[in-house]
CSV table of C-alpha atoms in Angstrom, one decimal:
chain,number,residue,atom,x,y,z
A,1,UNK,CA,101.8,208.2,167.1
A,2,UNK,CA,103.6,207.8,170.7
A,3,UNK,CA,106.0,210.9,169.2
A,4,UNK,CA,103.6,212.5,169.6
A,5,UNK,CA,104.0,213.4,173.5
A,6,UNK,CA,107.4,214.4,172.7
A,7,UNK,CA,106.3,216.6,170.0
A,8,UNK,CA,104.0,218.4,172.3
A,9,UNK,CA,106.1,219.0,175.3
A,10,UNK,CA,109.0,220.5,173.2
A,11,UNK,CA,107.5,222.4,170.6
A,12,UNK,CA,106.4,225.2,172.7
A,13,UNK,CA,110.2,225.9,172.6
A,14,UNK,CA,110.1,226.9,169.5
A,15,UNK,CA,106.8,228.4,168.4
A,16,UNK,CA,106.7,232.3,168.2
A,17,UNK,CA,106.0,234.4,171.7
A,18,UNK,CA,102.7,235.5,169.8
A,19,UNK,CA,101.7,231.9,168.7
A,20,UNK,CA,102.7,230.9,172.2
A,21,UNK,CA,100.3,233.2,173.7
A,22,UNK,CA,97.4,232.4,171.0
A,23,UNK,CA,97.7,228.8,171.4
A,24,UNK,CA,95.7,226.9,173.5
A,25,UNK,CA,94.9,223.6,172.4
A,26,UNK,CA,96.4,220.8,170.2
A,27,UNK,CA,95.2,217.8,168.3
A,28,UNK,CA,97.6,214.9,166.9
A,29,UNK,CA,97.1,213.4,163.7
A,30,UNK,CA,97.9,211.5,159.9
A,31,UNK,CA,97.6,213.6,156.7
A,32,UNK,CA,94.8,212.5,154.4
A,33,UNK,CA,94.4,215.3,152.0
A,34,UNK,CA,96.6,218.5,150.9
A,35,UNK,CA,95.3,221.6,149.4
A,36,UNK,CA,98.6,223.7,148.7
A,37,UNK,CA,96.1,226.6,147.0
A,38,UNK,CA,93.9,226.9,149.7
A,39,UNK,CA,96.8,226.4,152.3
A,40,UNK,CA,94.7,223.3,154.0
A,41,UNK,CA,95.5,220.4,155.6
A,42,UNK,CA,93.4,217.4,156.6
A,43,UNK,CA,94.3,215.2,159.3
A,44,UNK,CA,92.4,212.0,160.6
A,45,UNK,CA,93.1,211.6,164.5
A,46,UNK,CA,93.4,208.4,166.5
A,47,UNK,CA,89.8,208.3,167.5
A,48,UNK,CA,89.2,208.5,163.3
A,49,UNK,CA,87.7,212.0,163.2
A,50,UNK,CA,88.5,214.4,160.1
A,51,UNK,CA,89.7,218.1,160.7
A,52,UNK,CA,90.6,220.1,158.3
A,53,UNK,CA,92.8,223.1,159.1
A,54,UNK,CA,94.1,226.2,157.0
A,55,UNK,CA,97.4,227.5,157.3
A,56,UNK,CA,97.5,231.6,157.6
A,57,UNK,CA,100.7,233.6,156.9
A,58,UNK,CA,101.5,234.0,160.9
A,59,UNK,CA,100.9,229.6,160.7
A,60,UNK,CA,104.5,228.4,161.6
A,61,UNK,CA,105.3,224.9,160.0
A,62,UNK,CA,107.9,222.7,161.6
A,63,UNK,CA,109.7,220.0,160.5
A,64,UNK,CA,110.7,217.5,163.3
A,65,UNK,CA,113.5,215.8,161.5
A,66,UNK,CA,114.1,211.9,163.1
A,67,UNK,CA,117.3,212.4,164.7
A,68,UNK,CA,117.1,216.2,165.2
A,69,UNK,CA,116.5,216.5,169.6
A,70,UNK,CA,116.5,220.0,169.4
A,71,UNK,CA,113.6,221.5,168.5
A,72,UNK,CA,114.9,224.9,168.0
A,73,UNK,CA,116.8,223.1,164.7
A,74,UNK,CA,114.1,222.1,163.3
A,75,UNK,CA,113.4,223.7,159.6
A,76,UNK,CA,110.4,225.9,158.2
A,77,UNK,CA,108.0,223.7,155.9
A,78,UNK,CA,105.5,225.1,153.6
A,79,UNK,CA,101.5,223.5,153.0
A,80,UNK,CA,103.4,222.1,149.9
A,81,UNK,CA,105.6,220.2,151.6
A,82,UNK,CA,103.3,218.4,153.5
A,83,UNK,CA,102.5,214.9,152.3
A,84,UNK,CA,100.0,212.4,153.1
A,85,UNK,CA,100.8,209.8,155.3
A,86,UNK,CA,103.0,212.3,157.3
A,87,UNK,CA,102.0,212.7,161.3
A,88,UNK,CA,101.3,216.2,162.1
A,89,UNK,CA,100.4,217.8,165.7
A,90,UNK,CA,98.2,221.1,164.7
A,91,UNK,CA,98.3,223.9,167.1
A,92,UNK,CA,94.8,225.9,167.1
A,93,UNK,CA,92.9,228.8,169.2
A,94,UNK,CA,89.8,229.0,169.4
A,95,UNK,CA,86.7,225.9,168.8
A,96,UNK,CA,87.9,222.9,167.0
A,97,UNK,CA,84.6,223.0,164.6
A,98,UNK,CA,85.3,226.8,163.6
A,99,UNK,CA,85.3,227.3,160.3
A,100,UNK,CA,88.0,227.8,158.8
A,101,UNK,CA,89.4,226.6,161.8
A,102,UNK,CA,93.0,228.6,161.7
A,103,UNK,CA,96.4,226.4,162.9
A,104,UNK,CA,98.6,228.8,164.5
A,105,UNK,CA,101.7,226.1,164.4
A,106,UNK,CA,102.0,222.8,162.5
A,107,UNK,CA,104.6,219.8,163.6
A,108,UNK,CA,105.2,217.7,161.0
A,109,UNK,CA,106.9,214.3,160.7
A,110,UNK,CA,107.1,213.1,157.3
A,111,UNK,CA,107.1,209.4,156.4
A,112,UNK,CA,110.6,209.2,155.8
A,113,UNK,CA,111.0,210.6,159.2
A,114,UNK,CA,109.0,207.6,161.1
A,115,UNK,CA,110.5,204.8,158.6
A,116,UNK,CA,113.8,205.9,159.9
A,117,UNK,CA,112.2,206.2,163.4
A,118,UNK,CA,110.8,202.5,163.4
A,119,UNK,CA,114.0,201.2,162.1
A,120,UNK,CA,115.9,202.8,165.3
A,121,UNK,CA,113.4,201.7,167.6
A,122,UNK,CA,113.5,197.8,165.9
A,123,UNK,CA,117.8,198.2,166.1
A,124,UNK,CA,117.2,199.0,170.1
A,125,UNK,CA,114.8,196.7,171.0
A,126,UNK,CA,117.0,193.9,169.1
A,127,UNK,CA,120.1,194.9,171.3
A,128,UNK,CA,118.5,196.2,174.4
A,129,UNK,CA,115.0,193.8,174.5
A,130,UNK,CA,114.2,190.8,176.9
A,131,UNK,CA,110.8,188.9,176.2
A,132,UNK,CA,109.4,186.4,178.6
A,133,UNK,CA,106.7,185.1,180.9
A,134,UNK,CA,106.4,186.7,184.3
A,135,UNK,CA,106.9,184.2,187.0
A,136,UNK,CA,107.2,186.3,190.6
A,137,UNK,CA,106.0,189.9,191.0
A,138,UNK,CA,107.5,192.0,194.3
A,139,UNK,CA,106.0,195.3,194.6
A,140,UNK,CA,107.6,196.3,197.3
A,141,UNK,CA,111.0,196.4,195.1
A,142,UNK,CA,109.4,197.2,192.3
A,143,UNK,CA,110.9,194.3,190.3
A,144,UNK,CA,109.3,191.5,187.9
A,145,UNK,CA,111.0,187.7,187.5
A,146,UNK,CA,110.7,186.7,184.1
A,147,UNK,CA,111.5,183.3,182.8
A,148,UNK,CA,113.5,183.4,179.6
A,149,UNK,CA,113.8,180.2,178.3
A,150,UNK,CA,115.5,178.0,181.2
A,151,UNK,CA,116.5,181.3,182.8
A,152,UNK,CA,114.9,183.6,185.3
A,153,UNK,CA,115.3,187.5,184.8
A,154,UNK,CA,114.9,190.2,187.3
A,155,UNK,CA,113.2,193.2,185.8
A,156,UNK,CA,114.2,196.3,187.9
A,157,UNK,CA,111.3,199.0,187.3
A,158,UNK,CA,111.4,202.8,189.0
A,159,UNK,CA,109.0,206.1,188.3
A,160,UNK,CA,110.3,206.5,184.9
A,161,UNK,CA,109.7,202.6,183.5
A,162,UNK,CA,106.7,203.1,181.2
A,163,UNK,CA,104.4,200.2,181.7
A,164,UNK,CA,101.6,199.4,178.7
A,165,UNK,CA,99.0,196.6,178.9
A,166,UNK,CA,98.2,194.9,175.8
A,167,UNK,CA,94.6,194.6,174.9
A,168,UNK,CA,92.1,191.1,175.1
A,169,UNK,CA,91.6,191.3,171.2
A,170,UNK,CA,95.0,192.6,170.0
A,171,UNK,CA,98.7,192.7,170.1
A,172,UNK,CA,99.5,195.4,168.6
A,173,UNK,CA,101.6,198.1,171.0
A,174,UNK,CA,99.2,200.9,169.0
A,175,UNK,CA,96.4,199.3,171.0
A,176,UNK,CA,98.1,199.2,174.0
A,177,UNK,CA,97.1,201.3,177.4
A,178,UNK,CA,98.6,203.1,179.5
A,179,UNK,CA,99.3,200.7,182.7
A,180,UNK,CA,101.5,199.8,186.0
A,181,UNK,CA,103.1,197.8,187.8
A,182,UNK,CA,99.9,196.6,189.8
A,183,UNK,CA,98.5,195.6,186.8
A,184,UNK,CA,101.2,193.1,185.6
A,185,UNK,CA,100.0,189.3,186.9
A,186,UNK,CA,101.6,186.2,187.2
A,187,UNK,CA,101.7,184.2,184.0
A,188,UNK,CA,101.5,187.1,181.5
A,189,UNK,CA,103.9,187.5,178.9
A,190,UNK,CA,106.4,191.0,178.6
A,191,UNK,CA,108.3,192.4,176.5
A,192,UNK,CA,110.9,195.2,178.3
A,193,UNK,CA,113.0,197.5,176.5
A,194,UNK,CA,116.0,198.3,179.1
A,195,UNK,CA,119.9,197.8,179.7
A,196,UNK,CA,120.6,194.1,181.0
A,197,UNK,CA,123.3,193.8,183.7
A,198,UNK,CA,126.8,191.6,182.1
A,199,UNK,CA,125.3,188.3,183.2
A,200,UNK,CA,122.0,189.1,181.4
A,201,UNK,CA,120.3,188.6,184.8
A,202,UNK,CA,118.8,191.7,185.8
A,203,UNK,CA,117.5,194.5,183.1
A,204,UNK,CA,116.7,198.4,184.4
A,205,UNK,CA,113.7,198.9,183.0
A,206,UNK,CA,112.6,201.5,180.6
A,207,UNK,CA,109.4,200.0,179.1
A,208,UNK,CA,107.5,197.2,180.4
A,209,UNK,CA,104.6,195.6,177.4
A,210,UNK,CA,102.3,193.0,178.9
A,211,UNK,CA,99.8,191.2,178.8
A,212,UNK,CA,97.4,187.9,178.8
A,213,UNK,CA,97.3,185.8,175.7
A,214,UNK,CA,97.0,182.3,175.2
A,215,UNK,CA,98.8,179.2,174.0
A,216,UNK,CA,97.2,176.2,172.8
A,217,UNK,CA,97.8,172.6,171.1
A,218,UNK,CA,94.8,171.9,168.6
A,219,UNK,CA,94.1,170.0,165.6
A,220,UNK,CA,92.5,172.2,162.8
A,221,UNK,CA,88.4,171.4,162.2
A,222,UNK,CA,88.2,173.5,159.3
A,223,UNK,CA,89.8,176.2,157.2
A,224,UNK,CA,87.2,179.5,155.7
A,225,UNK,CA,90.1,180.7,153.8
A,226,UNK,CA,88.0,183.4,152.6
A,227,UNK,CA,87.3,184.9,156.0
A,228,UNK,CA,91.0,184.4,157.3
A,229,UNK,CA,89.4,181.7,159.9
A,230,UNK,CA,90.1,178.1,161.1
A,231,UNK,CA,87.9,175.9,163.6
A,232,UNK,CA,89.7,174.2,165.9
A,233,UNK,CA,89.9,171.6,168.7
A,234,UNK,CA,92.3,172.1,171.4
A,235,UNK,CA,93.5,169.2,172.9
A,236,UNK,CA,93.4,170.3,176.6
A,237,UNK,CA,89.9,170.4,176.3
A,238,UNK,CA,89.3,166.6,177.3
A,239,UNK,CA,85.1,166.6,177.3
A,240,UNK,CA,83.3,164.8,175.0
A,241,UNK,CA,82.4,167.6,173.0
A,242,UNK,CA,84.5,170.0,173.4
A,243,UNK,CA,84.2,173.5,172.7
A,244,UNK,CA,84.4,175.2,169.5
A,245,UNK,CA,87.3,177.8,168.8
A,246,UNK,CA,87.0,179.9,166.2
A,247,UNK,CA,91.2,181.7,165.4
A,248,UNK,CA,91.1,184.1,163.0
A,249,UNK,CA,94.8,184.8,160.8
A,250,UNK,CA,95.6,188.2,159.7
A,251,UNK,CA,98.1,190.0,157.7
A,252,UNK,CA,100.1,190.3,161.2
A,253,UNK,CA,100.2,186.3,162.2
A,254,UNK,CA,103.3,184.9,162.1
A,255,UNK,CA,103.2,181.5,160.5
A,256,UNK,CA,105.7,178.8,160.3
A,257,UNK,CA,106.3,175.2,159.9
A,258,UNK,CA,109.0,173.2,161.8
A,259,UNK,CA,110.9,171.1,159.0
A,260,UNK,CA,110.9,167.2,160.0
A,261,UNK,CA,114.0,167.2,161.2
A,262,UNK,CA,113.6,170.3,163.4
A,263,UNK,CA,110.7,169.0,164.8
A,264,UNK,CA,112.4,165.8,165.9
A,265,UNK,CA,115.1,167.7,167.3
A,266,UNK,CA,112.5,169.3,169.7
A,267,UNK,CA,110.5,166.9,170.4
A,268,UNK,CA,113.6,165.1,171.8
A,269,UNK,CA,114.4,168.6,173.7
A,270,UNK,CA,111.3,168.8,175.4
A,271,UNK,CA,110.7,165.2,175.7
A,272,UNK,CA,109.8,163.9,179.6
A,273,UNK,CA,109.4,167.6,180.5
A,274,UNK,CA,113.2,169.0,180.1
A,275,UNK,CA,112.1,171.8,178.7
A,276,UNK,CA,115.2,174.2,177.9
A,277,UNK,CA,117.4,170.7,178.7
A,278,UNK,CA,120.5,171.2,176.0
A,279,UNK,CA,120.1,174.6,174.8
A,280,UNK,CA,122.9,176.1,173.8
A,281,UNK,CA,123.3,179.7,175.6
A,282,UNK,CA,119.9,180.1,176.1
A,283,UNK,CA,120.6,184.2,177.2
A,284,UNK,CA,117.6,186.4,177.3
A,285,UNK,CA,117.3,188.6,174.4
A,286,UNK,CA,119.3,187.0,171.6
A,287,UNK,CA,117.6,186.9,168.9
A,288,UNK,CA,116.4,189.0,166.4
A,289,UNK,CA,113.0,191.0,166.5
A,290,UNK,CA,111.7,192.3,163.7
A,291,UNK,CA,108.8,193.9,161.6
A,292,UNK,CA,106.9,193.2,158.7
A,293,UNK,CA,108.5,190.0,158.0
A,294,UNK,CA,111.2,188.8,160.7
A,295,UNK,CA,108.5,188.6,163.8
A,296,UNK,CA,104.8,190.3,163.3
A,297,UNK,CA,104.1,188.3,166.4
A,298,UNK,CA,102.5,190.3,168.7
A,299,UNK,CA,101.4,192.0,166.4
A,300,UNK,CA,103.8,194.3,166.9
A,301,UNK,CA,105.2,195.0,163.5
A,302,UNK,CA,106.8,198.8,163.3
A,303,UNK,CA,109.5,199.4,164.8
A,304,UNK,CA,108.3,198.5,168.8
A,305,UNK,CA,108.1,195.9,171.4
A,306,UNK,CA,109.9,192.4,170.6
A,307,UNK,CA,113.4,192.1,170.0
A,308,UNK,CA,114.5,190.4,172.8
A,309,UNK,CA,114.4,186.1,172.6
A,310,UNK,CA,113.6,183.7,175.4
A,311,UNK,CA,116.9,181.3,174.4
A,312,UNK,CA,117.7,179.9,170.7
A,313,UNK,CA,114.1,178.5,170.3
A,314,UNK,CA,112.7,181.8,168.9
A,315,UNK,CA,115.7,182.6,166.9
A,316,UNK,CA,115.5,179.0,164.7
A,317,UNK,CA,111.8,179.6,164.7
A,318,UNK,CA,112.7,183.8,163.0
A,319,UNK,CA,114.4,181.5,160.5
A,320,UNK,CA,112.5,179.6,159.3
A,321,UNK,CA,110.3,180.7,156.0
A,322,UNK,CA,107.1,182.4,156.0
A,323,UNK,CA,104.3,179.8,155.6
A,324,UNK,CA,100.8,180.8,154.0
A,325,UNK,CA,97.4,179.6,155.1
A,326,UNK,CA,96.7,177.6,152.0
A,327,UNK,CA,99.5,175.1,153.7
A,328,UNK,CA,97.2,173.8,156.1
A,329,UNK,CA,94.6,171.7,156.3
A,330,UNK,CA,92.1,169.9,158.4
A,331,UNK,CA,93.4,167.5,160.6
A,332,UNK,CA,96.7,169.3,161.4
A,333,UNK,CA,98.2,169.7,164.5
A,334,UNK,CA,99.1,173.1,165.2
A,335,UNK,CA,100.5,175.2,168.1
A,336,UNK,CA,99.6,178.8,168.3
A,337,UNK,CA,99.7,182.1,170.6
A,338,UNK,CA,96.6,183.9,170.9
A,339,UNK,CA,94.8,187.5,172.1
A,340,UNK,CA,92.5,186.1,175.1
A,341,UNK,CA,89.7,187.5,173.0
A,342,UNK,CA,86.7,189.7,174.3
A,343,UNK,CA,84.5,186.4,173.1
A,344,UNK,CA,86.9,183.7,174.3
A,345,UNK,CA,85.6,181.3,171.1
A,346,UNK,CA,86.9,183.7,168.8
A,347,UNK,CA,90.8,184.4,169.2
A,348,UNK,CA,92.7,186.3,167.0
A,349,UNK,CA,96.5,184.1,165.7
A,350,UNK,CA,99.7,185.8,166.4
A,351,UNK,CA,102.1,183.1,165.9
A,352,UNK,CA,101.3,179.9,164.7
A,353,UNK,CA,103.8,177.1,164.6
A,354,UNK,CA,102.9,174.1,162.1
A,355,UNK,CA,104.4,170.4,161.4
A,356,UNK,CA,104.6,170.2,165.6
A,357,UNK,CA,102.7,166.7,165.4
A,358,UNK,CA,106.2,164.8,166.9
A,359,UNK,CA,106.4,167.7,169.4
A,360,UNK,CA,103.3,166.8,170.8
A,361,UNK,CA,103.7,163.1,170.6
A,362,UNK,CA,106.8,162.9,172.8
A,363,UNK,CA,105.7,166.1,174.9
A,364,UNK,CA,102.4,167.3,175.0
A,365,UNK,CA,102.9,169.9,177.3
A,366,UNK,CA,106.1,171.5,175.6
A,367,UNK,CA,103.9,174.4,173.7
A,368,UNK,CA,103.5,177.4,176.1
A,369,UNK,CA,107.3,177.0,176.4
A,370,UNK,CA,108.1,177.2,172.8
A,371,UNK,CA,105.2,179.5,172.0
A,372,UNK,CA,106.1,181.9,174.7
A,373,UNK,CA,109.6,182.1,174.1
A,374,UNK,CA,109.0,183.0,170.5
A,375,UNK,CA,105.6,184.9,170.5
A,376,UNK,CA,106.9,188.0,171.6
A,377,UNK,CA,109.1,188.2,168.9
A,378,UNK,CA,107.3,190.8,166.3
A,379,UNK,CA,108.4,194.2,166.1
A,380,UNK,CA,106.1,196.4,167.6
A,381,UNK,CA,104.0,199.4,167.7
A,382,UNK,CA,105.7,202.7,167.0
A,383,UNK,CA,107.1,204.3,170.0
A,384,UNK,CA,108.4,207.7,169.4
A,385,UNK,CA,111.2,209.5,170.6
């Protein structure tokens, strides 16, 4: 619901002197339930409470078409228009657990409206998006080096960039916070939405998504296919028993298997440690991104963070097929990005790579430079205009 800022510092504009006057708060939310006859609306906001509000004949109902900058274009809606689903900032005087708690304005964006939206977004972070690992960090010039495959990018931020740290136990840009520059370390992994320079060497910032997440070589233990969960040992941990590590797989992992003969092409790629060694191009933000099928990586799915490619790696890896749990089984080698994970035994999976056994062989330490040229492929969380 990041429109959602947007929605609030423009529709003031357009609201009526009198509602202007009357209104005093605002609360952001999704439609759950309609009641054209009794002119209510439901909405559930992000912190998952229920309000109900009830539309009066002074209520003003906007529609803020995707597209449409001007507020003061928007069209008149009626209750009946309203769907669930649709995102809605209510506009309210008075205590929030009045009852009937009277909206004096209602902002709607329909479904339609953020499909279109997310689609935009996914088109601009495919053109305009540069994903990599940060390698150098100057505060004093307010600029990030990230390495893009076997290329370093400057990152040139100012007071506008919009910096966002991913959370420990997700990568979805929904459960992102609000962060900065002094927050950014060396070694994390960022996505940045911003124009590149002609040599693809330095990008002006806009918005800067990072974060910590993991990537690991392991053989699979076990499979609970049930509960979405594998058990596995990862092969940097060298002690006799080693640890157990629990990765979960959700709807929004990215699984794939390498084909034999792409896995022996990599393996001689990344063989004695030449990692990037014959790439061809190998420009930052190449490849596609993509939601809901192309990249969930990061979790990122709708429309957000991702489209840019550390090199060809991640854009062979986007196309390859889909591959479902039920494909693996214990003993497989695997490589995968993780979240860090509040409980570092239990990691949630945002990309897994399968079939990397010759990878491994000929290169054991070749998997954070695949992973993290690929992982931060997924579409991503929903920014708003």
């Amino acid at each position: 619901m990041k429109w959602f800022l947007a929605i609030i510092l423009t529709a003031s504009a357009v609201l009526p002197d009198t509602a202007r006057a009357q209104t005093s708060s605002h609360v952001p939310g999704t439609v759950t339930a309609i009641d054209a006859r009794a002119n209510q609306v439901t909405i559930k906001t992000d912190k998952g409470d229920s309000i109900t509000f009830t539309a009066t004949d002074r209520t003003q109902i906007l529609h803020a078409q995707a597209g449409v900058a001007d507020p003061k274009q928007w069209t008149k809606m009626a209750v009946g228009d309203i769907a669930t689903g649709d995102e809605v900032v209510a506009y309210y005087r008075g205590a929030l657990d009045a009852k009937p708690l009277l909206a004096t304005s209602l902002v709607v964006r329909t479904k339609a409206d953020l499909s279109t939206l997310e689609k935009n977004q996914l088109e601009d972070w495919k053109k305009r998006g540069t994903s990599g690992t940060v390698s150098a960090i100057d505060s004093a010039a307010n600029t990030l080096t990230l390495k893009v495959g076997p290329r370093a990018v400057t990152v040139q931020a100012n007071e506008k960039t919009k910096f966002m740290r991913y959370s420990l136990d997700s990568a979805k840009p929904a459960d992102a916070k609000a962060s900065s520059l002094a927050e950014v370390k060396v070694g994390d992994q960022a996505n940045v939405l911003g124009n590149k320079s002609e040599d693809g060497a330095t990008v002006t910032a806009e918005q800067v998504y990072a974060g910590s997440f993991r990537q690991i070589a392991a053989t699979i233990v076990s499979i609970n296919a049930e509960k979405g969960e594998m058990e596995v040992r990862d092969l940097a941990d060298k002690s006799k028993k080693p640890t157990p590590l629990f990765i979960k797989v959700t709807p929004d992992t990215t699984m794939k298997k390498l084909p034999e003969q792409m896995a022996t092409m990599l393996a001689r790629r990344y063989q004695g440690g030449r990692a990037g060694a014959g790439a061809p191009g190998g420009a930052p933000g190449g490849g596609p991104g993509g939601p809901e099928g192309a990249g969930r990586g990061m979790g990122m799915g709708r429309g957000g963070p991702g489209g840019g490619r550390g090199g060809d790696v991640g854009q062979m890896l986007d196309r390859l097929p889909a591959m479902p749990l039920s494909e693996l089984k214990a003993k497989d080698a695997i490589m995968v990005s993780t979240t860090m994970g509040s409980d570092p035994m239990r990691v949630t999976a945002i990309m897994l790579l399968a079939g990397v056994e010759p990878v491994l062989t000929a290169a054991p330490t070749a998997t954070r430079d695949i992973m993290s040229g690929w992982n931060l492929g997924g579409g991503g969380g929903g920014e708003g205009q």
